[in-house]
Amino acid sequence: MTDRITLKEVAEAAGVHMSTASRALNEETRDVVNAETVARVLKAARKLGYTPNPLARGLRTNRTMTVGMIIPDIENPLFGPIIAGAEARLGKDGYSLLIADADVKDSASVARVIETLIERRTDGLIVATSARKDPIVADLAKRDIPAVLVNRTADSSPLPSIVGDDHAGIGLVVQHLVDQGHTRIGHVSGPHTMSTGHGRYQAFLSWTQSLGIEVDPSAIEESEWYRVEAGLASAEALLKRRPDITAIVCANDLLAMGAYRAVRQRGLTVGSDVAITGYNDIPLLDLLEPPLTSVRVPYRQMGTEAAGLLMAMLSSGSGQDGPISMRLAPTLSVRGSSGPRA
Amino acid sequence: MTDRITLKEVAEAAGVHMSTASRALNEETRDVVNAETVARVLKAARKLGYTPNPLARGLRTNRTMTVGMIIPDIENPLFGPIIAGAEARLGKDGYSLLIADADVKDSASVARVIETLIERRTDGLIVATSARKDPIVADLAKRDIPAVLVNRTADSSPLPSIVGDDHAGIGLVVQHLVDQGHTRIGHVSGPHTMSTGHGRYQAFLSWTQSLGIEVDPSAIEESEWYRVEAGLASAEALLKRRPDITAIVCANDLLAMGAYRAVRQRGLTVGSDVAITGYNDIPLLDLLEPPLTSVRVPYRQMGTEAAGLLMAMLSSGSGQDGPISMRLAPTLSVRGSSGPRA
DNA sequence: GCGAATGATACAATCGATTGCTCCAGCACG
DNA sequence: CGTGCTGGAGCAATCGATTGTATCATTCGC
């Protein structure tokens, strides 16, 4: 490993004491040093290629310029954009991202991973685990650890959070279907134990009601899990019970995939006989036949905002006026799967 | 932030000197200390909830227990499993992963990101950028920085690397198609400026030849980029020139998607009239109609192996006998898109 | 029974940067 | 001309752990 230049060497090269060099190099304290001396130090530092040792600095200042991010299941492509957004934002302030993925299903694993991050003295945390309520959040808040939640509900959370606005997203979908002339609309919801499943279900009820669409319980089917097979089963049950339905709002793209199959199994055509919509707008599903209409959530922006919020917390001494929560507005990607009512 | 227990406090609680406590806590040096004292120290440490300050330790030992990973375009779902695999392996040895994504197209950005990681004193690097040859690799080697390449060619690289065995992968595909009775097989290759594009093209030539399949240049079309549109254009051109072809080997799943469209545009059916195969086996494409036959690359394992190799380098003082390179064997996911010859 | 070997622990330097404090020169003011 | 500021720079403690060396009490060998 290349031998690094230390502050002392820079100081010697500039003919000053370490402490003076340190102050000259540091934006904040630069003004207590003579301008000419500052110039000399800066020049020496540049010439020698000096880069401060973050460990030494961190040891003294108790800041690592590192932020930890806890991801449940990093293989889920959803998190790519969130990470990218956060990383870009953090880089601006000179922070780096320590990634740790935890097993969502195992709450102890999540706790362990968080502990590791804290032991490493990360300055703050971005938590993307998705369980609807777990004690970890409360624990972080109690320990006064700067943390931001991302992509999970804020209800009664003591921590600030950044989430997509599911209510608005479902609104876009329902509105669009109504515009297409649909009046008998069904819903394949996600599991109600998850914040997204529950929230989108509520939003569906709320929007259909306010738009004057009649929805009774027979038009709604709850899936056990966000998987294609579950979507297939739910959509099948739904269509069997309510063959008059002309449009299905799915809580998630995978469920929508299942719905495609269910519609086809009944010998109907997706898009013309039955309109289907998804949620998340994951890549490649626009390649399907017909391409899937879906709600696009600004995941990258979620990452950016979460990081930005954390930066703000860190620079203002963590104590916000109270937990801030942001809901980011989604957009609708209209494609062939949501044609007009036949 | 919670106030942390220091070594000194542990030492006091155990009634020994700091240095003794340090030795007792450290596996390596534990045998110098009286067994009974070790027990006392350990008990005190546990009771107080002592965790060593990694910064102080790193400052002294010059190791951060952190590995940096450079990813081009983290939004590419390909990298999720690689990251997950690496992280899991590193965690075993107490290392953490610092993620940085760089703009592939901007070589200066890559260099800058790497520099940041080095400045942070990461103990080693895992480099996943994919340009076929760039000076950065040589630079890392020259600077004696422990680094492993992942998912990119090793040809003449001075650094160890872990890649998928594209030659074997294409072999699986060609063999399978031949088994299905196909004899007139075309290839939509990736750009030859990229290692994967070039390598798979070469592999295709090699395997068809050794299996006695006649392939002349008219059966091959190079795509400009790994995108659906490019695949569509290439496959179109290919089918127009060689309408007798009954199977198309695509260098990548996205190109295969384009080929689906091209086949359909000619009024033919994918799977029965023309077999199509992809590469990478990205999730969800098994949902297509017909589901895509594709080569599954063990990305997670690539991450694991890369991390393992790096760990080995770090513990053995970096100097390997020479750069090791591993090629991981892919498998074939046979699905409906590659039916028997009509 | 005395010097040497040994085992166990304490002392203190060290890693590299930050920062409170001290020191000093130069200048203004009375 | 002495006192008091003040800007600028040096001194040294400090962060928390690691580690080379010194110290001390035993025990062993002869």
XYZ file of C-alpha atoms (C1' of nucleotides) in Angstrom:
744
model
C 0.000 0.000 0.000
C 1.287 3.389 -0.907
C 2.827 5.293 1.939
C 0.764 8.291 2.723
C 1.859 11.810 3.453
C 1.085 12.971 6.961
C 0.209 16.375 8.236
C 3.579 16.668 9.877
C 5.364 16.290 6.599
C 3.231 18.964 5.038
C 3.939 21.238 7.971
C 7.654 20.717 7.649
C 7.558 21.335 3.941
C 5.733 24.581 4.557
C 7.973 25.500 7.439
C 5.215 25.705 10.012
C 3.952 23.705 12.960
C 1.515 20.831 12.536
C -1.241 22.709 14.245
C -0.866 25.659 11.959
C -0.965 23.394 8.951
C -4.048 21.717 10.306
C -5.812 25.027 10.737
C -4.748 26.234 7.339
C -6.115 23.109 5.709
C -9.370 23.303 7.546
C -12.011 25.541 6.019
C -13.476 26.451 9.362
C -10.329 27.496 11.139
C -8.553 28.934 8.154
C -9.262 32.505 9.125
C -7.096 32.403 12.231
C -4.077 31.799 10.066
C -2.253 34.422 8.097
C -3.417 34.373 4.475
C 0.100 34.049 3.175
C 0.816 31.112 5.452
C -2.379 29.439 4.328
C -1.240 29.724 0.758
C 2.112 28.219 1.596
C 0.549 25.279 3.412
C -1.976 24.623 0.698
C 0.740 24.630 -1.894
C 2.860 22.207 0.079
C -0.119 19.947 0.658
C -0.978 19.881 -2.995
C 2.557 19.263 -4.039
C 2.981 16.348 -1.676
C -0.425 14.971 -2.486
C -1.579 15.097 1.091
C -4.841 13.462 2.076
C -5.869 13.498 5.700
C -6.098 10.188 7.459
C -9.789 9.736 8.144
C -9.136 7.412 11.048
C -6.988 9.830 12.941
C -9.420 12.599 12.242
C -12.373 10.465 13.181
C -10.738 9.363 16.378
C -10.278 12.915 17.449
C -13.482 14.441 16.149
C -15.676 11.461 16.774
C -17.086 11.558 13.267
C -16.404 9.038 10.562
C -17.994 10.762 7.608
C -19.682 7.477 6.953
C -23.351 6.653 6.811
C -24.692 3.150 7.171
C -27.571 1.819 5.149
C -29.543 -1.238 6.114
C -31.183 -3.017 3.225
C -33.466 -5.986 3.506
C -32.744 -8.263 0.609
C -30.369 -6.289 -1.516
C -31.172 -8.522 -4.440
C -34.465 -6.767 -4.812
C -33.895 -4.396 -7.731
C -36.001 -1.837 -5.960
C -33.088 -0.851 -3.791
C -30.610 -0.144 -6.539
C -31.978 3.300 -7.296
C -32.392 4.102 -3.625
C -28.763 3.279 -2.966
C -27.635 5.189 -6.010
C -29.605 8.254 -4.994
C -28.365 8.194 -1.443
C -24.807 7.627 -2.460
C -24.836 10.528 -4.866
C -26.224 12.851 -2.241
C -23.834 11.731 0.465
C -20.844 12.037 -1.828
C -21.597 15.721 -2.184
C -20.904 16.226 1.490
C -17.916 13.928 1.533
C -19.729 11.066 3.180
C -19.456 7.440 2.144
C -22.016 4.678 2.294
C -21.546 1.507 4.255
C -23.993 -1.072 2.980
C -25.310 -3.910 5.049
C -28.065 -6.207 4.083
C -30.130 -8.010 6.603
C -32.576 -10.801 6.421
C -35.945 -9.131 6.587
C -37.662 -12.112 8.005
C -35.205 -12.307 10.838
C -35.590 -9.377 13.166
C -32.589 -10.451 15.201
C -30.444 -10.321 12.093
C -31.576 -6.781 11.429
C -30.689 -5.789 14.954
C -27.291 -7.404 14.686
C -26.520 -5.640 11.450
C -27.537 -2.309 12.863
C -25.348 -2.938 15.858
C -22.394 -3.610 13.600
C -22.963 -0.348 11.841
C -23.165 1.524 15.103
C -20.033 -0.109 16.408
C -18.288 1.132 13.351
C -19.234 4.597 14.446
C -21.217 5.503 11.397
C -22.455 9.042 11.792
C -25.986 8.154 10.850
C -28.204 5.440 9.460
C -30.598 5.038 6.599
C -32.958 2.206 7.326
C -34.817 0.554 4.501
C -36.192 -2.503 6.196
C -39.827 -2.885 5.550
C -41.563 -4.622 8.402
C -44.586 -2.610 9.354
C -43.618 -2.199 12.928
C -40.637 -3.451 14.787
C -38.984 -2.384 18.004
C -35.737 -1.455 16.313
C -37.024 1.889 15.196
C -38.045 2.864 18.661
C -34.718 1.684 19.954
C -32.787 3.849 17.528
C -34.829 6.850 18.485
C -34.323 6.224 22.161
C -30.600 5.910 21.717
C -30.558 9.197 19.909
C -28.921 7.771 16.843
C -29.458 9.910 13.779
C -31.491 7.778 11.439
C -33.904 8.126 8.577
C -36.402 5.577 7.378
C -36.889 5.070 3.714
C -39.664 3.314 1.860
C -41.650 2.428 4.904
C -44.489 3.968 6.739
C -44.072 6.766 9.146
C -47.181 6.134 11.112
C -46.371 7.088 14.635
C -42.711 6.577 13.939
C -40.371 8.600 16.080
C -37.949 8.805 13.175
C -38.182 10.905 10.042
C -39.076 8.977 6.942
C -39.259 9.206 3.201
C -41.927 7.191 1.494
C -43.763 7.099 -1.772
C -47.221 8.560 -1.670
C -49.275 5.434 -2.142
C -52.530 7.219 -1.731
C -51.720 9.514 -4.601
C -50.380 6.620 -6.661
C -53.532 4.573 -6.356
C -55.436 7.753 -7.110
C -53.640 8.059 -10.437
C -54.541 4.504 -11.300
C -58.189 4.691 -10.340
C -58.635 8.020 -12.022
C -57.060 6.690 -15.183
C -59.300 3.632 -15.253
C -62.355 5.742 -14.693
C -61.270 7.990 -17.529
C -61.085 4.882 -19.684
C -64.717 4.243 -18.927
C -64.357 1.488 -16.364
C -66.932 1.379 -13.630
C -66.612 -2.123 -12.250
C -63.113 -2.182 -10.837
C -61.555 -4.856 -8.658
C -58.512 -4.812 -6.431
C -55.890 -7.448 -5.762
C -54.247 -6.145 -2.648
C -50.964 -7.022 -1.001
C -50.855 -8.576 2.444
C -52.353 -6.204 4.961
C -49.592 -6.912 7.408
C -47.291 -4.903 5.208
C -47.547 -1.174 5.126
C -47.790 -1.032 1.361
C -50.469 -3.676 1.168
C -52.577 -2.012 3.774
C -52.061 1.525 2.562
C -52.857 0.836 -1.063
C -55.947 -1.056 -0.088
C -57.178 1.876 1.958
C -56.339 4.235 -0.846
C -58.273 2.109 -3.291
C -61.362 2.226 -1.113
C -61.029 5.918 -0.587
C -60.575 6.839 -4.235
C -63.265 4.601 -5.631
C -65.660 6.028 -3.145
C -64.827 9.622 -3.876
C -65.083 8.987 -7.608
C -68.455 7.348 -7.184
C -67.369 3.843 -8.141
C -69.283 1.180 -6.380
C -66.973 -1.273 -4.648
C -68.187 -3.972 -2.393
C -66.020 -6.542 -0.604
C -66.570 -9.093 -3.350
C -64.431 -6.959 -5.655
C -61.442 -7.167 -3.381
C -59.043 -9.997 -2.815
C -56.069 -9.971 -0.485
C -52.923 -11.796 -1.584
C -50.794 -13.601 0.903
C -47.544 -12.335 -0.416
C -46.096 -10.208 -3.182
C -45.560 -13.031 -5.616
C -46.771 -13.982 -9.041
C -48.421 -17.162 -7.840
C -50.308 -15.345 -5.130
C -51.475 -12.808 -7.673
C -52.673 -15.577 -9.943
C -54.656 -17.214 -7.182
C -56.186 -13.974 -6.013
C -57.097 -12.749 -9.457
C -58.618 -16.122 -10.281
C -60.787 -16.033 -7.206
C -61.744 -12.469 -7.949
C -62.720 -13.101 -11.560
C -64.633 -16.191 -10.677
C -66.676 -14.329 -8.129
C -67.102 -11.195 -10.162
C -66.934 -11.971 -13.890
C -68.434 -8.595 -14.611
C -65.304 -6.771 -13.582
C -63.478 -4.970 -16.409
C -60.436 -3.669 -14.595
C -58.150 -4.896 -11.834
C -55.939 -2.649 -9.778
C -53.028 -4.687 -8.436
C -50.996 -3.591 -5.443
C -47.751 -4.547 -7.072
C -46.278 -5.506 -10.427
C -45.746 -9.112 -9.515
C -49.363 -9.484 -8.516
C -50.253 -7.916 -11.835
C -48.238 -10.612 -13.577
C -50.331 -13.180 -11.802
C -53.449 -11.345 -12.867
C -52.308 -11.529 -16.498
C -52.265 -15.270 -16.214
C -55.606 -15.488 -14.502
C -57.232 -13.393 -17.202
C -55.733 -15.546 -19.902
C -56.795 -18.719 -18.204
C -60.337 -17.538 -18.556
C -59.790 -17.066 -22.256
C -59.905 -13.302 -22.005
C -57.483 -10.724 -23.305
C -55.515 -8.415 -21.061
C -55.996 -4.798 -21.977
C -59.157 -5.122 -23.978
C -61.397 -7.504 -22.033
C -59.852 -6.774 -18.674
C -57.587 -3.851 -17.860
C -54.752 -4.525 -15.417
C -52.495 -2.119 -13.575
C -49.445 -2.682 -11.414
C -47.421 -0.715 -8.939
C -43.687 0.104 -8.836
C -43.089 0.033 -12.556
C -40.183 -2.344 -12.331
C -37.961 -2.465 -15.388
C -38.617 -4.811 -18.269
C -42.296 -5.242 -17.595
C -42.906 -2.746 -20.319
C -41.712 -5.557 -22.558
C -44.673 -7.730 -21.836
C -47.484 -8.190 -24.264
C -49.363 -6.015 -23.599
C -46.954 -3.768 -21.707
C -47.999 -3.135 -18.137
C -49.510 0.115 -16.978
C -47.930 0.830 -13.624
C -47.261 3.469 -11.010
C -43.728 4.712 -11.090
C -42.310 5.486 -7.688
C -39.343 7.877 -7.595
C -37.000 5.519 -5.799
C -33.859 7.329 -6.715
C -35.283 10.518 -5.359
C -36.253 8.690 -2.196
C -32.612 7.825 -1.694
C -31.530 11.357 -2.408
C -34.035 12.895 -0.061
C -33.291 10.449 2.707
C -29.604 11.221 2.483
C -30.295 14.924 2.336
C -32.466 14.752 5.391
C -29.816 12.834 7.268
C -27.180 15.384 6.289
C -29.401 18.109 7.636
C -29.881 16.220 10.879
C -26.179 15.687 11.294
C -25.219 19.273 10.680
C -27.914 20.705 12.894
C -27.069 18.496 15.816
C -29.642 15.850 15.081
C -32.396 17.501 17.034
C -35.100 18.304 14.550
C -38.209 20.102 15.591
C -39.733 16.688 15.339
C -39.632 13.817 12.928
C -40.155 15.044 9.433
C -41.818 12.780 6.988
C -41.924 13.194 3.264
C -44.213 11.572 0.763
C -42.934 11.645 -2.762
C -45.403 11.914 -5.581
C -45.473 9.009 -8.009
C -46.372 9.180 -11.667
C -48.358 6.856 -13.865
C -46.817 4.997 -16.784
C -49.755 4.334 -19.031
C -49.276 1.380 -21.350
C -51.270 -1.204 -23.202
C -52.569 -3.232 -20.292
C -55.123 -0.610 -19.337
C -57.185 -0.104 -22.457
C -60.618 1.506 -22.523
C -63.643 -0.401 -21.434
C -64.839 -2.693 -24.193
C -24.990 9.024 20.440
C -24.537 6.511 23.174
C -21.344 6.895 25.115
C -19.125 3.979 24.483
C -17.051 2.004 26.909
C -13.321 2.281 26.383
C -10.621 -0.225 26.943
C -9.391 1.730 29.919
C -12.691 1.360 31.700
C -12.679 -2.347 31.102
C -9.148 -2.553 32.437
C -10.082 -0.666 35.559
C -13.120 -2.815 36.124
C -10.968 -5.893 35.844
C -8.241 -4.391 37.966
C -5.533 -4.642 35.351
C -3.643 -2.349 33.056
C -4.981 -1.330 29.655
C -2.325 -3.249 27.829
C -3.154 -6.410 29.693
C -6.793 -5.955 28.909
C -5.976 -5.397 25.285
C -3.953 -8.589 25.128
C -6.598 -10.552 26.931
C -9.241 -9.392 24.505
C -7.149 -10.163 21.490
C -7.252 -13.742 20.276
C -3.707 -13.640 19.027
C -2.036 -12.341 22.126
C -4.298 -13.967 24.639
C -1.823 -16.714 25.496
C 0.610 -14.246 26.988
C -1.859 -13.451 29.721
C -2.687 -15.591 32.697
C -5.810 -17.610 32.016
C -7.521 -16.391 35.111
C -6.825 -12.781 34.239
C -8.167 -13.353 30.754
C -11.378 -14.615 32.254
C -11.668 -11.595 34.492
C -11.112 -9.196 31.636
C -13.550 -10.948 29.364
C -16.174 -10.885 32.038
C -15.688 -7.206 32.678
C -15.800 -6.457 28.971
C -18.995 -8.369 28.543
C -20.614 -6.790 31.525
C -19.804 -3.294 30.412
C -20.719 -4.031 26.826
C -17.341 -3.111 25.523
C -16.804 -2.792 21.802
C -13.440 -1.671 20.519
C -13.271 1.603 18.696
C -12.427 0.664 15.132
C -10.918 4.042 14.423
C -8.419 3.892 17.220
C -7.566 0.364 16.305
C -7.288 1.184 12.642
C -5.107 4.151 13.347
C -2.676 2.000 15.198
C -2.806 -1.138 13.098
C -3.293 0.540 9.782
C -6.210 -1.676 8.909
C -9.791 -0.553 8.674
C -11.520 -3.887 8.283
C -13.332 -2.316 5.405
C -13.407 -3.306 1.776
C -14.451 -0.964 -0.984
C -16.502 -2.049 -3.945
C -16.739 -0.064 -7.138
C -19.888 -0.641 -9.108
C -20.707 0.835 -12.468
C -24.350 1.671 -12.519
C -25.655 0.208 -9.322
C -29.158 0.326 -10.731
C -28.360 -2.652 -12.867
C -30.004 -5.544 -11.032
C -27.052 -7.698 -11.962
C -25.031 -6.252 -9.146
C -27.467 -6.955 -6.362
C -26.470 -10.588 -5.995
C -22.797 -9.776 -6.391
C -22.991 -7.270 -3.574
C -25.004 -9.623 -1.413
C -22.543 -12.442 -1.943
C -19.534 -10.300 -1.213
C -21.105 -8.763 1.828
C -21.987 -12.120 3.304
C -18.473 -13.415 2.826
C -16.821 -10.296 4.201
C -19.070 -10.248 7.214
C -17.708 -13.624 8.200
C -14.292 -12.124 8.674
C -15.579 -9.003 10.334
C -15.149 -6.798 7.301
C -17.668 -4.283 6.058
C -18.438 -3.160 2.557
C -18.119 0.405 1.403
C -20.095 0.823 -1.793
C -19.345 3.400 -4.419
C -20.881 3.605 -7.791
C -19.173 5.227 -10.668
C -20.279 6.299 -14.049
C -19.000 3.591 -16.372
C -18.862 5.842 -19.336
C -16.689 8.302 -17.482
C -13.301 6.843 -16.785
C -12.285 9.873 -14.758
C -15.249 9.308 -12.477
C -14.170 5.752 -11.883
C -10.675 6.894 -11.010
C -12.023 9.507 -8.638
C -14.232 7.036 -6.869
C -11.400 4.588 -6.456
C -9.248 7.355 -5.073
C -11.896 8.165 -2.504
C -12.002 4.569 -1.411
C -8.234 4.428 -1.097
C -8.139 7.645 0.870
C -10.531 6.072 3.281
C -7.928 3.420 3.838
C -10.040 0.525 2.745
C -8.007 -2.627 3.129
C -8.842 -3.868 -0.319
C -11.004 -3.281 -3.344
C -13.472 -5.249 -5.384
C -13.783 -3.717 -8.808
C -16.792 -4.463 -10.910
C -16.472 -1.895 -13.648
C -16.713 -3.503 -16.991
C -14.777 -1.584 -19.587
C -12.708 -4.050 -21.512
C -9.442 -2.396 -20.812
C -8.684 0.676 -18.860
C -5.535 1.970 -17.212
C -7.022 1.877 -13.750
C -6.421 -1.801 -13.334
C -2.761 -1.472 -14.185
C -2.514 1.453 -11.841
C -3.967 -0.491 -8.930
C -1.571 -3.323 -9.542
C 1.379 -0.976 -9.707
C 0.423 0.668 -6.474
C 0.224 -2.698 -4.829
C -3.314 -2.214 -3.681
C -5.070 -5.491 -2.932
C -7.856 -5.691 -5.457
C -9.986 -8.261 -7.194
C -11.868 -7.853 -10.417
C -15.309 -9.264 -10.704
C -17.396 -9.909 -13.771
C -14.822 -8.727 -16.222
C -12.174 -10.327 -18.288
C -8.907 -11.357 -16.912
C -7.026 -11.382 -20.137
C -3.556 -10.171 -19.382
C -4.854 -8.521 -16.269
C -2.333 -8.165 -13.484
C -5.114 -8.543 -10.954
C -6.971 -11.653 -9.936
C -10.465 -11.878 -11.278
C -13.680 -13.776 -10.958
C -15.780 -14.101 -14.051
C -18.538 -16.242 -15.393
C -17.399 -18.827 -17.865
C -18.943 -17.449 -21.010
C -17.406 -20.061 -23.184
C -19.066 -22.812 -21.202
C -22.318 -20.868 -21.060
C -22.566 -20.457 -24.779
C -21.638 -24.111 -25.051
C -24.663 -25.066 -22.984
C -26.880 -23.041 -25.246
C -25.518 -24.303 -28.517
C -25.496 -27.870 -27.323
C -29.085 -27.566 -26.187
C -30.216 -26.143 -29.507
C -28.429 -28.852 -31.390
C -30.107 -31.414 -29.180
C -33.393 -29.855 -30.161
C -32.578 -30.551 -33.745
C -31.548 -27.098 -34.863
C -28.856 -26.873 -37.487
C -29.207 -23.378 -38.828
C -28.393 -21.216 -35.847
C -27.814 -17.470 -35.829
C -26.185 -15.219 -33.280
C -27.054 -11.717 -32.138
C -23.903 -10.658 -30.377
C -23.205 -7.828 -27.987
C -20.837 -5.024 -28.876
C -17.382 -6.405 -29.436
C -15.843 -3.579 -27.498
C -17.195 -5.172 -24.371
C -15.585 -8.244 -22.984
C -18.842 -10.141 -22.771
C -19.861 -9.286 -26.308
C -16.562 -10.337 -27.713
C -16.142 -13.436 -25.611
C -19.578 -14.862 -26.276
C -19.181 -14.243 -29.961
C -15.927 -16.156 -29.982
C -17.488 -18.918 -27.943
C -20.365 -19.168 -30.372
C -18.013 -19.595 -33.301
C -15.958 -22.123 -31.457
C -18.851 -24.290 -30.309
C -20.766 -24.292 -33.548
C -17.639 -25.326 -35.316
C -16.804 -28.121 -32.959
C -20.363 -29.400 -33.102
C -20.316 -29.343 -36.857
C -22.818 -26.536 -37.302
C -22.206 -24.481 -40.346
C -22.036 -20.801 -39.509
C -21.053 -18.175 -41.974
C -20.869 -14.444 -41.317
C -24.367 -13.906 -42.644
C -25.714 -15.706 -39.596
C -24.153 -13.249 -37.209
C -25.174 -9.752 -36.339
C -23.452 -7.463 -33.874
C -25.599 -5.192 -31.748
C -24.425 -1.754 -30.861
C -25.416 -1.948 -27.266
C -27.123 -4.228 -24.792
C -30.584 -2.865 -25.305
C -33.911 -4.177 -26.482
C -34.059 -1.829 -29.453
C -30.629 -2.853 -30.604
C -31.621 -6.493 -30.333
C -34.738 -5.838 -32.381
C -32.753 -4.147 -35.128
C -30.111 -6.843 -35.199
C -32.533 -9.729 -35.185
C -34.561 -8.083 -37.895
C -31.537 -7.704 -40.091
C -30.523 -11.252 -39.350
C -33.881 -12.782 -40.171
C -34.232 -10.774 -43.315
C -30.892 -11.955 -44.587
C -31.280 -15.530 -43.407
C -34.962 -16.484 -43.234
C -33.914 -20.125 -43.052
C -32.577 -19.741 -39.538
C -34.526 -21.659 -36.881
C -32.703 -20.574 -33.754
C -31.056 -17.398 -32.492
C -28.510 -17.314 -29.728
C -28.562 -13.871 -28.131
C -25.651 -12.539 -26.125
C -27.901 -11.137 -23.468
C -31.494 -11.252 -22.248
C -32.323 -7.769 -23.424
C -31.169 -8.580 -26.916
C -33.329 -11.675 -26.727
C -36.304 -9.478 -25.914
C -35.608 -7.549 -29.078
C -35.385 -10.799 -30.981
C -38.836 -11.790 -29.683
C -40.226 -8.685 -31.289
C -38.394 -9.187 -34.530
C -39.689 -12.724 -34.827
C -43.218 -11.591 -34.168
C -42.988 -8.780 -36.635
C -42.358 -11.373 -39.302
C -45.505 -13.158 -38.246
C -43.622 -16.074 -36.762
C -43.919 -17.652 -33.350
C -41.136 -17.625 -30.783
C -40.315 -21.092 -29.559
C -41.859 -23.088 -32.361
C -40.885 -21.289 -35.573
C -37.773 -19.699 -34.183
C -36.044 -20.670 -30.955
C -34.499 -17.849 -28.965
C -32.073 -17.955 -26.061
C -30.752 -15.258 -23.787
C -27.916 -14.843 -21.349
C -27.914 -13.830 -17.671
C -31.334 -15.170 -16.800
C -32.530 -11.977 -15.260
C -35.562 -12.307 -13.007
C -39.078 -11.999 -14.336
C -38.245 -12.931 -17.884
C -39.505 -16.369 -17.101
C -42.865 -14.655 -17.019
C -42.829 -13.889 -20.693
C -44.852 -15.810 -23.182
C -43.069 -18.028 -24.004
C -40.692 -17.924 -21.033
C -37.110 -17.284 -22.032
C -34.471 -19.970 -22.084
C -31.364 -18.360 -20.687
C -27.953 -18.976 -19.198
C -27.897 -18.468 -15.494
C -24.690 -16.956 -14.212
C -23.909 -17.512 -10.539
C -23.606 -13.862 -9.669
C -23.995 -14.325 -5.975
C -21.237 -16.847 -5.986
C -19.104 -14.447 -7.968
C -19.442 -11.970 -5.150
C -18.673 -14.592 -2.566
C -15.617 -15.864 -4.360
C -14.285 -12.395 -5.042
C -14.569 -11.509 -1.388
C -13.016 -14.788 -0.364
C -10.111 -14.260 -2.679
C -9.568 -10.789 -1.336
C -9.662 -12.074 2.227
C -7.016 -14.604 1.297
C -4.872 -11.915 -0.264
C -5.152 -9.711 2.766
C -4.269 -12.378 5.246
C -1.360 -13.719 3.245
C 0.224 -10.348 2.764
C -1.281 -9.657 -0.611
C 1.489 -11.299 -2.576
C -0.089 -14.216 -4.325
C 1.986 -16.516 -6.466
C 0.459 -14.578 -9.288
C -2.939 -13.314 -10.225
C -5.473 -16.039 -9.830
C -8.449 -16.044 -12.064
C -11.589 -18.047 -11.597
C -14.260 -18.857 -14.106
C -17.520 -19.903 -12.581
C -19.634 -22.422 -14.389
C -23.058 -21.240 -15.484
C -26.131 -23.386 -15.872
C -28.878 -23.390 -18.443
C -32.463 -22.572 -17.578
C -34.403 -24.309 -20.284
C -37.826 -22.817 -20.926
C -40.369 -22.446 -23.648
C -38.529 -20.111 -25.966
C -36.217 -22.830 -27.208
C -38.513 -25.480 -28.562
C -37.455 -28.250 -30.932
C -36.970 -27.548 -34.574
C -40.281 -27.473 -36.371
C 21.748 -19.854 48.098
C 22.779 -17.001 44.025
C 22.320 -15.848 39.165
C 19.483 -16.892 35.293
C 15.395 -18.068 33.054
C 10.522 -17.540 32.882
C 5.884 -15.905 33.260
C 2.876 -12.145 34.074
C 1.955 -7.544 34.088
C 2.851 -2.500 33.872
C 4.768 1.515 31.468
C 4.934 4.475 27.737
C 5.518 5.447 22.849
C 2.897 5.437 18.868
C -0.609 6.013 15.023
C -2.268 11.210 12.664
C -5.055 14.772 13.269
C -7.594 18.371 16.197
C -7.823 22.003 19.504
C -7.461 24.585 24.057
C -3.966 27.093 25.767
C 0.259 29.646 25.962
C 3.547 32.639 24.070
C 5.393 36.427 21.611
C 5.903 40.336 18.752
C 4.024 44.467 17.267
C 1.064 48.175 17.816
C -2.072 51.629 20.007
C -3.127 54.271 23.712
C -2.672 57.023 27.856
C 7.660 54.728 28.045
C 4.839 51.237 30.173
C 0.427 48.666 29.821
C -2.879 46.205 27.298
C -4.557 44.231 23.059
C -4.473 41.323 19.268
C -3.179 38.544 15.361
C -0.469 34.681 14.410
C 1.849 30.639 15.478
C 3.779 26.946 18.526
C 3.117 23.558 22.443
C 1.165 19.693 24.162
C -2.881 17.059 25.544
C -6.117 14.199 23.571
C -8.955 10.589 21.051
C -8.615 4.747 22.053
C -6.211 1.009 21.032
C -1.740 -1.687 20.049
C 2.793 -3.187 21.087
C 7.980 -2.995 22.197
C 10.269 -2.848 26.314
C 10.944 -2.665 31.224
C 9.875 -4.484 35.655
C 9.031 -7.704 39.120
C 8.274 -11.898 41.469
C 8.956 -16.676 41.100
C 11.162 -20.769 40.247
C 14.836 -23.470 38.540
C 19.482 -25.092 37.998
C 23.792 -25.876 39.925
